[in-house]
């Protein structure tokens, strides 16, 4: 008799982030719209991008599609760990040229986006490993571990006192998830703060899983874009990145992870974890789409980076204008400098959901209640500036 996967069946009660989002946020907005059909709604909850693909990417996709449709240039299965040209471009054009960090392309694993990597990388580690997570946190770090059967977490509380950057854990932990620039709080960590985590990980033989999806939004000098800007991180950290937010690949799906050869843990030797991730991919993942990978190569070209920067600047301008308008109205805002998210404090003693309702009812603004990202997110709301400038202009003008 077949029985269900208990970890998965425990997640089927409508409690996952995605289900709550669809049921509660989308549901409440629909109810509001049905009652007030003439009221404008400004959907600033999604972390989805609004700007189209950069022109150089569109050309690369058309070229690749043409090749795929031609007998002489057709390609099928390719290297499961990524197109060699793309892996090289990530090493040279991103890590080496932008950040002065050296990797061999065999340390880069191309993925179908950061979502799967952020939930799956825990498969490299034993089920008895203890896991520390920022609270509030990006939900798939939690849900990936729950699905694997780990249900106890050490919480690293992020609050106004620590500027939403927690100190390393006090107790011994094995895996630490960090995300900077952070989703949802918009916080960034300094080199010194990240060094604290790297030193902790090295002295406790722990591993950091570092989500750097928003690294391209960093514009404040000296704020690290990669955990590998910290000395010693190649011995204790895995990094996740994505093409989603830099180049509007949320639908195309493309990202990467770095598993350095020098990352070793108990009972492993040089390169073994890297090899294990490759084996895992050969079982569970046969590579990202050829089409998306050609798009990724175009993104990393000099012209591609220029075009992507225009999109990033567009979103950063959105964020600055929104933050300014909210601050002028005495809202308490965090984040939104090196990141497209504003972490807005609820008014008075309101809960996240009460604040959500107030913004929806009075201004038509839809954000995500902070409590959906963990209990330390209670009393806050996340607004995304990845929307169009027209939405921002309308919200700003309604605020003033
Ligand atoms: N990690 C973080 C912190 C995110 O905010 C997101 C998307 O919003 C992802 C990962 C997933 O990105 P992708 O579209 O590459 O799967």
Tab-separated table of C-alpha atoms and ligand atoms in Angstrom:
chain	number	residue	atom	x	y	z
A	1	UNK	CA	0.000	0.000	0.000
A	2	UNK	CA	1.432	3.339	-1.021
A	3	UNK	CA	1.658	6.001	1.662
A	4	UNK	CA	2.321	9.698	1.196
A	5	UNK	CA	5.580	11.482	1.847
A	6	UNK	CA	4.829	12.791	5.337
A	7	UNK	CA	6.974	15.918	4.978
A	8	UNK	CA	5.166	16.831	1.769
A	9	UNK	CA	1.704	15.978	3.032
A	10	UNK	CA	2.312	18.245	6.039
A	11	UNK	CA	2.827	21.057	3.563
A	12	UNK	CA	-0.471	20.476	1.800
A	13	UNK	CA	-2.652	22.216	4.337
A	14	UNK	CA	-2.452	25.535	2.532
A	15	UNK	CA	0.343	26.750	4.770
A	16	UNK	CA	3.131	27.303	2.226
A	17	UNK	CA	4.116	30.834	1.317
A	18	UNK	CA	2.827	30.513	-2.225
A	19	UNK	CA	-0.544	29.144	-1.182
A	20	UNK	CA	-0.972	31.758	1.537
A	21	UNK	CA	-0.016	34.447	-0.961
A	22	UNK	CA	-2.595	33.289	-3.479
A	23	UNK	CA	-5.337	32.591	-0.990
A	24	UNK	CA	-4.929	35.564	1.322
A	25	UNK	CA	-3.379	38.369	-0.715
A	26	UNK	CA	-4.864	37.662	-4.117
A	27	UNK	CA	-8.106	36.595	-2.424
A	28	UNK	CA	-8.455	39.771	-0.339
A	29	UNK	CA	-7.627	41.957	-3.340
A	30	UNK	CA	-10.302	40.210	-5.430
A	31	UNK	CA	-12.873	40.673	-2.663
A	32	UNK	CA	-11.958	44.368	-2.392
A	33	UNK	CA	-12.181	44.831	-6.164
A	34	UNK	CA	-15.565	43.152	-6.253
A	35	UNK	CA	-16.844	45.592	-3.598
A	36	UNK	CA	-15.183	48.694	-5.078
A	37	UNK	CA	-14.801	48.036	-8.825
A	38	UNK	CA	-13.886	51.627	-9.637
A	39	UNK	CA	-10.999	51.860	-7.132
A	40	UNK	CA	-7.462	51.612	-8.546
A	41	UNK	CA	-5.240	48.853	-7.222
A	42	UNK	CA	-1.441	49.197	-7.149
A	43	UNK	CA	-0.067	45.675	-6.974
A	44	UNK	CA	3.334	45.990	-5.288
A	45	UNK	CA	3.382	42.579	-3.697
A	46	UNK	CA	4.965	40.418	-6.401
A	47	UNK	CA	8.738	40.232	-6.639
A	48	UNK	CA	8.180	39.866	-10.380
A	49	UNK	CA	9.819	42.184	-12.900
A	50	UNK	CA	7.817	44.588	-15.070
A	51	UNK	CA	10.377	45.606	-17.692
A	52	UNK	CA	10.779	43.557	-20.898
A	53	UNK	CA	13.868	41.569	-21.849
A	54	UNK	CA	16.865	43.685	-22.925
A	55	UNK	CA	17.068	43.916	-26.763
A	56	UNK	CA	20.372	41.990	-26.934
A	57	UNK	CA	18.734	39.076	-25.122
A	58	UNK	CA	15.778	39.088	-27.504
A	59	UNK	CA	18.181	38.863	-30.469
A	60	UNK	CA	20.106	36.009	-28.828
A	61	UNK	CA	16.862	34.104	-28.203
A	62	UNK	CA	15.710	34.547	-31.796
A	63	UNK	CA	19.126	33.399	-33.096
A	64	UNK	CA	19.101	30.360	-30.841
A	65	UNK	CA	15.515	29.467	-31.738
A	66	UNK	CA	16.480	29.667	-35.413
A	67	UNK	CA	19.434	27.345	-34.799
A	68	UNK	CA	17.240	24.910	-32.900
A	69	UNK	CA	14.907	24.803	-35.891
A	70	UNK	CA	17.661	23.965	-38.351
A	71	UNK	CA	18.926	20.399	-38.891
A	72	UNK	CA	22.580	21.496	-39.134
A	73	UNK	CA	22.608	23.653	-36.022
A	74	UNK	CA	20.065	21.863	-33.823
A	75	UNK	CA	21.260	20.977	-30.305
A	76	UNK	CA	19.546	18.745	-27.765
A	77	UNK	CA	20.837	17.687	-24.356
A	78	UNK	CA	23.924	19.611	-23.394
A	79	UNK	CA	26.239	19.647	-20.386
A	80	UNK	CA	23.877	19.168	-17.425
A	81	UNK	CA	25.900	21.582	-15.289
A	82	UNK	CA	25.615	24.364	-17.829
A	83	UNK	CA	26.671	25.572	-21.243
A	84	UNK	CA	30.512	25.818	-21.037
A	85	UNK	CA	30.463	29.293	-22.581
A	86	UNK	CA	27.961	30.513	-19.999
A	87	UNK	CA	29.890	28.973	-17.088
A	88	UNK	CA	33.029	30.717	-18.358
A	89	UNK	CA	31.178	34.015	-18.769
A	90	UNK	CA	29.899	33.808	-15.172
A	91	UNK	CA	33.488	33.225	-13.972
A	92	UNK	CA	35.150	35.873	-16.074
A	93	UNK	CA	32.566	38.547	-16.755
A	94	UNK	CA	30.834	38.481	-13.402
A	95	UNK	CA	33.173	37.166	-10.703
A	96	UNK	CA	36.545	38.160	-12.181
A	97	UNK	CA	35.805	41.431	-13.981
A	98	UNK	CA	33.171	42.860	-11.642
A	99	UNK	CA	34.296	41.496	-8.290
A	100	UNK	CA	37.955	40.417	-8.757
A	101	UNK	CA	37.122	36.903	-7.563
A	102	UNK	CA	38.656	33.891	-9.324
A	103	UNK	CA	36.757	30.674	-9.982
A	104	UNK	CA	37.224	27.762	-12.319
A	105	UNK	CA	34.149	27.283	-14.494
A	106	UNK	CA	33.694	23.783	-13.037
A	107	UNK	CA	32.764	25.490	-9.768
A	108	UNK	CA	29.722	27.147	-11.423
A	109	UNK	CA	26.478	25.195	-11.771
A	110	UNK	CA	23.884	26.732	-14.076
A	111	UNK	CA	20.332	26.287	-12.793
A	112	UNK	CA	16.772	26.983	-13.856
A	113	UNK	CA	16.651	29.874	-11.383
A	114	UNK	CA	17.495	30.538	-7.774
A	115	UNK	CA	14.202	29.180	-6.448
A	116	UNK	CA	15.144	25.568	-7.065
A	117	UNK	CA	18.720	26.079	-5.840
A	118	UNK	CA	17.546	27.771	-2.653
A	119	UNK	CA	15.273	24.837	-1.848
A	120	UNK	CA	17.534	22.061	-3.153
A	121	UNK	CA	21.084	22.819	-2.036
A	122	UNK	CA	20.292	21.407	1.421
A	123	UNK	CA	20.355	17.968	-0.258
A	124	UNK	CA	24.151	18.112	-0.045
A	125	UNK	CA	23.928	17.801	3.735
A	126	UNK	CA	22.872	15.185	6.270
A	127	UNK	CA	19.357	15.318	7.669
A	128	UNK	CA	20.832	15.679	11.155
A	129	UNK	CA	22.502	18.993	10.248
A	130	UNK	CA	21.142	21.890	12.282
A	131	UNK	CA	19.918	24.845	10.234
A	132	UNK	CA	20.002	28.554	11.090
A	133	UNK	CA	17.807	30.997	9.193
A	134	UNK	CA	17.255	34.714	9.262
A	135	UNK	CA	13.811	35.626	10.572
A	136	UNK	CA	12.109	37.123	8.562
A	137	UNK	CA	13.436	35.073	5.672
A	138	UNK	CA	12.852	34.143	2.053
A	139	UNK	CA	10.405	31.235	2.446
A	140	UNK	CA	11.990	28.591	0.212
A	141	UNK	CA	14.969	28.209	2.576
A	142	UNK	CA	12.505	27.018	5.206
A	143	UNK	CA	10.225	25.065	2.907
A	144	UNK	CA	13.086	23.229	1.139
A	145	UNK	CA	14.311	22.020	4.523
A	146	UNK	CA	10.799	21.118	5.716
A	147	UNK	CA	10.303	19.071	2.586
A	148	UNK	CA	13.529	17.211	3.293
A	149	UNK	CA	12.302	16.420	6.809
A	150	UNK	CA	14.197	19.004	8.882
A	151	UNK	CA	11.706	20.806	11.059
A	152	UNK	CA	13.729	22.486	13.816
A	153	UNK	CA	15.418	25.755	12.967
A	154	UNK	CA	17.656	28.160	14.815
A	155	UNK	CA	16.324	31.627	14.180
A	156	UNK	CA	18.541	34.623	13.584
A	157	UNK	CA	16.258	37.502	14.444
A	158	UNK	CA	16.449	40.548	12.222
A	159	UNK	CA	15.036	43.697	13.767
A	160	UNK	CA	15.502	47.439	13.933
A	161	UNK	CA	18.060	47.103	16.742
A	162	UNK	CA	20.420	45.098	14.532
A	163	UNK	CA	19.449	46.954	11.353
A	164	UNK	CA	17.966	43.678	10.100
A	165	UNK	CA	21.429	42.060	10.000
A	166	UNK	CA	21.681	39.484	12.784
A	167	UNK	CA	24.918	38.480	14.514
A	168	UNK	CA	26.192	34.897	13.950
A	169	UNK	CA	24.453	32.241	16.068
A	170	UNK	CA	25.487	31.794	19.690
A	171	UNK	CA	25.075	28.030	19.608
A	172	UNK	CA	26.672	25.501	17.250
A	173	UNK	CA	24.883	25.163	13.898
A	174	UNK	CA	25.820	23.320	10.723
A	175	UNK	CA	24.064	25.238	7.933
A	176	UNK	CA	23.405	28.967	7.850
A	177	UNK	CA	21.178	30.570	5.223
A	178	UNK	CA	21.886	34.225	4.521
A	179	UNK	CA	20.387	36.520	1.909
A	180	UNK	CA	21.951	39.930	1.165
A	181	UNK	CA	20.764	42.315	-0.162
A	182	UNK	CA	17.853	40.869	1.739
A	183	UNK	CA	14.434	39.823	0.652
A	184	UNK	CA	12.168	40.862	2.408
A	185	UNK	CA	13.792	43.553	4.597
A	186	UNK	CA	15.909	45.216	1.897
A	187	UNK	CA	18.854	45.245	4.335
A	188	UNK	CA	22.470	44.935	3.216
A	189	UNK	CA	25.345	43.543	5.246
A	190	UNK	CA	28.777	45.130	5.516
A	191	UNK	CA	32.029	43.256	4.945
A	192	UNK	CA	32.630	43.191	8.711
A	193	UNK	CA	29.196	41.688	9.355
A	194	UNK	CA	29.686	38.983	6.727
A	195	UNK	CA	33.205	38.339	8.025
A	196	UNK	CA	31.615	37.520	11.390
A	197	UNK	CA	29.590	34.751	9.685
A	198	UNK	CA	32.541	33.460	7.649
A	199	UNK	CA	34.730	33.319	10.773
A	200	UNK	CA	31.911	31.561	12.628
A	201	UNK	CA	31.431	29.026	9.821
A	202	UNK	CA	35.141	28.267	9.597
A	203	UNK	CA	35.573	27.817	13.306
A	204	UNK	CA	32.459	25.580	13.607
A	205	UNK	CA	32.931	23.714	10.304
A	206	UNK	CA	29.562	25.080	9.242
A	207	UNK	CA	28.452	25.971	5.706
A	208	UNK	CA	26.841	29.246	4.634
A	209	UNK	CA	24.292	29.129	1.816
A	210	UNK	CA	24.366	32.700	0.556
A	211	UNK	CA	21.580	34.019	-1.656
A	212	UNK	CA	22.939	36.929	-3.711
A	213	UNK	CA	20.021	37.261	-6.131
A	214	UNK	CA	19.872	41.045	-5.561
A	215	UNK	CA	23.646	41.599	-5.759
A	216	UNK	CA	23.317	43.580	-8.993
A	217	UNK	CA	21.286	46.237	-7.171
A	218	UNK	CA	24.128	47.136	-4.795
A	219	UNK	CA	25.355	50.646	-5.459
A	220	UNK	CA	26.569	51.765	-2.011
A	221	UNK	CA	30.390	51.714	-1.984
A	222	UNK	CA	32.015	48.898	0.008
A	223	UNK	CA	28.843	46.831	0.372
A	224	UNK	CA	29.766	43.298	-0.719
A	225	UNK	CA	27.915	41.762	-3.664
A	226	UNK	CA	29.201	38.279	-3.044
A	227	UNK	CA	30.072	36.289	0.060
A	228	UNK	CA	33.350	35.464	-1.698
A	229	UNK	CA	34.490	39.058	-1.212
A	230	UNK	CA	35.165	37.887	2.341
A	231	UNK	CA	38.450	36.106	2.900
A	232	UNK	CA	37.999	32.440	3.678
A	233	UNK	CA	34.464	32.205	2.220
A	234	UNK	CA	35.559	29.820	-0.521
A	235	UNK	CA	36.224	27.282	2.235
A	236	UNK	CA	32.793	27.575	3.856
A	237	UNK	CA	30.171	29.023	1.495
A	238	UNK	CA	27.920	28.196	-1.433
A	239	UNK	CA	26.454	31.126	-3.366
A	240	UNK	CA	23.177	31.320	-5.284
A	241	UNK	CA	22.483	33.879	-8.008
A	242	UNK	CA	19.925	34.457	-10.732
A	243	UNK	CA	19.255	36.215	-14.022
A	244	UNK	CA	15.666	36.890	-12.963
A	245	UNK	CA	15.881	40.369	-11.511
A	246	UNK	CA	18.843	41.707	-13.472
A	247	UNK	CA	17.546	40.853	-16.900
A	248	UNK	CA	13.835	40.028	-16.519
A	249	UNK	CA	14.348	36.253	-16.732
A	250	UNK	CA	11.600	35.485	-14.184
A	251	UNK	CA	9.747	33.656	-16.965
A	252	UNK	CA	12.754	32.397	-18.945
A	253	UNK	CA	14.253	30.789	-15.782
A	254	UNK	CA	18.035	30.888	-15.384
A	255	UNK	CA	20.390	31.137	-12.437
A	256	UNK	CA	23.547	29.622	-11.024
A	257	UNK	CA	25.169	28.327	-7.876
A	258	UNK	CA	28.831	28.251	-6.919
A	259	UNK	CA	30.123	25.183	-5.101
A	260	UNK	CA	33.852	25.869	-4.692
A	261	UNK	CA	36.338	22.989	-4.848
A	262	UNK	CA	37.837	24.313	-1.626
A	263	UNK	CA	34.551	23.901	0.258
A	264	UNK	CA	34.996	20.827	2.427
A	265	UNK	CA	33.047	19.510	5.415
A	266	UNK	CA	33.452	16.542	7.721
A	267	UNK	CA	34.453	13.356	5.851
A	268	UNK	CA	34.891	15.107	2.495
A	269	UNK	CA	37.999	15.964	0.533
A	270	UNK	CA	38.901	18.797	-1.877
A	271	UNK	CA	36.313	18.982	-4.678
A	272	UNK	CA	34.069	16.277	-3.273
A	273	UNK	CA	31.037	18.476	-2.464
A	274	UNK	CA	31.353	20.027	-5.920
A	275	UNK	CA	31.336	16.521	-7.401
A	276	UNK	CA	28.384	15.518	-5.237
A	277	UNK	CA	26.342	18.459	-6.544
A	278	UNK	CA	27.169	17.419	-10.089
A	279	UNK	CA	26.012	13.863	-9.348
A	280	UNK	CA	22.831	15.180	-7.753
A	281	UNK	CA	22.185	17.242	-10.889
A	282	UNK	CA	22.749	14.215	-13.102
A	283	UNK	CA	19.977	12.460	-11.185
A	284	UNK	CA	17.474	15.253	-10.595
A	285	UNK	CA	18.214	17.944	-13.159
A	286	UNK	CA	19.380	17.654	-16.720
A	287	UNK	CA	20.344	21.228	-17.271
A	288	UNK	CA	18.752	24.581	-17.988
A	289	UNK	CA	17.134	25.291	-21.344
A	290	UNK	CA	19.535	25.881	-24.257
A	291	UNK	CA	17.502	28.912	-25.187
A	292	UNK	CA	17.663	30.574	-21.767
A	293	UNK	CA	21.398	29.874	-21.533
A	294	UNK	CA	22.060	31.728	-24.803
A	295	UNK	CA	20.082	34.589	-23.289
A	296	UNK	CA	22.335	34.429	-20.207
A	297	UNK	CA	25.469	34.631	-22.374
A	298	UNK	CA	24.029	37.757	-24.017
A	299	UNK	CA	23.279	39.315	-20.593
A	300	UNK	CA	26.914	38.964	-19.559
A	301	UNK	CA	28.329	40.561	-22.732
A	302	UNK	CA	29.460	44.181	-22.373
A	303	UNK	CA	26.377	45.453	-24.243
A	304	UNK	CA	24.106	43.100	-22.269
A	305	UNK	CA	25.389	44.393	-18.936
A	306	UNK	CA	24.838	47.954	-20.119
A	307	UNK	CA	21.240	47.218	-21.115
A	308	UNK	CA	20.563	45.352	-17.858
A	309	UNK	CA	21.995	48.229	-15.849
A	310	UNK	CA	19.328	50.474	-17.399
A	311	UNK	CA	16.628	48.174	-16.015
A	312	UNK	CA	18.267	48.075	-12.591
A	313	UNK	CA	18.557	51.872	-12.550
A	314	UNK	CA	14.888	52.089	-13.506
A	315	UNK	CA	13.890	49.959	-10.490
A	316	UNK	CA	16.272	51.783	-8.160
A	317	UNK	CA	14.748	55.109	-9.238
A	318	UNK	CA	11.303	53.640	-8.537
A	319	UNK	CA	12.462	52.589	-5.079
A	320	UNK	CA	14.033	55.960	-4.276
A	321	UNK	CA	10.905	57.891	-5.315
A	322	UNK	CA	8.615	55.590	-3.375
A	323	UNK	CA	10.780	55.652	-0.287
A	324	UNK	CA	10.981	59.436	-0.387
A	325	UNK	CA	7.200	59.808	-0.738
A	326	UNK	CA	6.525	57.358	2.088
A	327	UNK	CA	9.083	59.021	4.368
A	328	UNK	CA	7.567	62.449	3.632
A	329	UNK	CA	4.279	61.096	4.980
A	330	UNK	CA	6.082	59.975	8.153
A	331	UNK	CA	6.012	56.281	7.305
A	332	UNK	CA	8.973	54.451	8.768
A	333	UNK	CA	10.832	52.795	5.858
A	334	UNK	CA	13.795	50.420	5.795
A	335	UNK	CA	15.760	48.954	2.892
A	336	UNK	CA	15.214	50.230	-0.615
A	337	UNK	CA	18.715	51.555	-1.216
A	338	UNK	CA	20.607	48.614	-2.746
A	339	UNK	CA	17.565	46.510	-3.373
A	340	UNK	CA	14.104	46.831	-4.943
A	341	UNK	CA	12.228	46.214	-1.666
A	342	UNK	CA	10.993	48.643	0.962
A	343	UNK	CA	10.286	47.221	4.408
A	344	UNK	CA	7.577	49.429	5.789
A	345	UNK	CA	6.773	49.594	9.470
A	346	UNK	CA	3.076	49.275	10.321
A	347	UNK	CA	1.496	52.326	11.917
A	348	UNK	CA	1.152	52.379	15.688
A	349	UNK	CA	0.448	48.954	17.101
A	350	UNK	CA	-1.085	47.552	13.920
A	351	UNK	CA	-0.312	43.984	12.910
A	352	UNK	CA	1.009	43.284	9.423
A	353	UNK	CA	-2.444	42.203	8.248
A	354	UNK	CA	-4.189	45.258	9.737
A	355	UNK	CA	-1.651	47.464	7.989
A	356	UNK	CA	-2.131	45.519	4.748
A	357	UNK	CA	-5.888	46.161	4.945
A	358	UNK	CA	-5.415	49.865	5.721
A	359	UNK	CA	-3.117	50.408	2.717
A	360	UNK	CA	-5.419	48.412	0.467
A	361	UNK	CA	-8.625	50.116	1.572
A	362	UNK	CA	-7.327	53.683	1.785
A	363	UNK	CA	-4.759	53.835	-1.017
A	364	UNK	CA	-5.228	50.715	-3.127
A	365	UNK	CA	-1.605	49.720	-2.347
A	366	UNK	CA	-0.974	45.980	-2.088
A	367	UNK	CA	2.145	44.747	-0.305
A	368	UNK	CA	3.056	41.522	1.475
A	369	UNK	CA	2.416	41.414	5.222
A	370	UNK	CA	5.813	40.908	6.874
A	371	UNK	CA	4.483	38.073	9.040
A	372	UNK	CA	4.366	35.840	5.938
A	373	UNK	CA	8.186	35.844	6.065
A	374	UNK	CA	8.394	34.720	9.697
A	375	UNK	CA	7.304	35.927	13.102
A	376	UNK	CA	9.986	38.630	13.298
A	377	UNK	CA	8.327	40.156	10.232
A	378	UNK	CA	5.164	40.867	12.246
A	379	UNK	CA	4.400	44.594	12.280
A	380	UNK	CA	5.944	45.247	8.846
A	381	UNK	CA	4.952	45.057	5.178
A	382	UNK	CA	7.094	44.557	2.068
A	383	UNK	CA	6.591	46.735	-0.984
A	384	UNK	CA	8.223	45.860	-4.300
A	385	UNK	CA	9.460	48.534	-6.700
A	386	UNK	CA	9.893	46.091	-9.562
A	387	UNK	CA	6.676	47.573	-10.943
A	388	UNK	CA	6.378	50.150	-13.734
A	389	UNK	CA	7.282	53.777	-13.129
A	390	UNK	CA	3.651	54.656	-13.904
A	391	UNK	CA	2.529	52.668	-10.847
A	392	UNK	CA	5.144	54.416	-8.710
A	393	UNK	CA	4.145	57.851	-10.055
A	394	UNK	CA	0.481	57.179	-9.270
A	395	UNK	CA	1.259	55.947	-5.743
A	396	UNK	CA	3.627	58.848	-5.100
A	397	UNK	CA	1.074	61.368	-6.288
A	398	UNK	CA	-1.669	59.792	-4.129
A	399	UNK	CA	0.650	59.974	-1.147
A	400	UNK	CA	1.451	63.669	-1.509
B	1	LIG	N1	15.984	34.039	-3.782
B	1	LIG	C1	15.432	35.198	-3.426
B	1	LIG	C2	15.947	35.888	-2.214
B	1	LIG	C3	14.376	35.755	-4.157
B	1	LIG	O1	13.841	36.913	-3.777
B	1	LIG	C4	13.915	35.066	-5.298
B	1	LIG	C5	12.778	35.584	-6.083
B	1	LIG	O2	12.074	36.490	-5.744
B	1	LIG	C6	14.518	33.859	-5.636
B	1	LIG	C7	15.546	33.370	-4.868
B	1	LIG	C8	14.046	33.075	-6.821
B	1	LIG	O3	14.543	33.631	-7.993
B	1	LIG	P1	14.448	32.893	-9.401
B	1	LIG	O4	13.473	33.650	-10.219
B	1	LIG	O5	15.834	32.924	-9.956
B	1	LIG	O6	13.995	31.484	-9.145
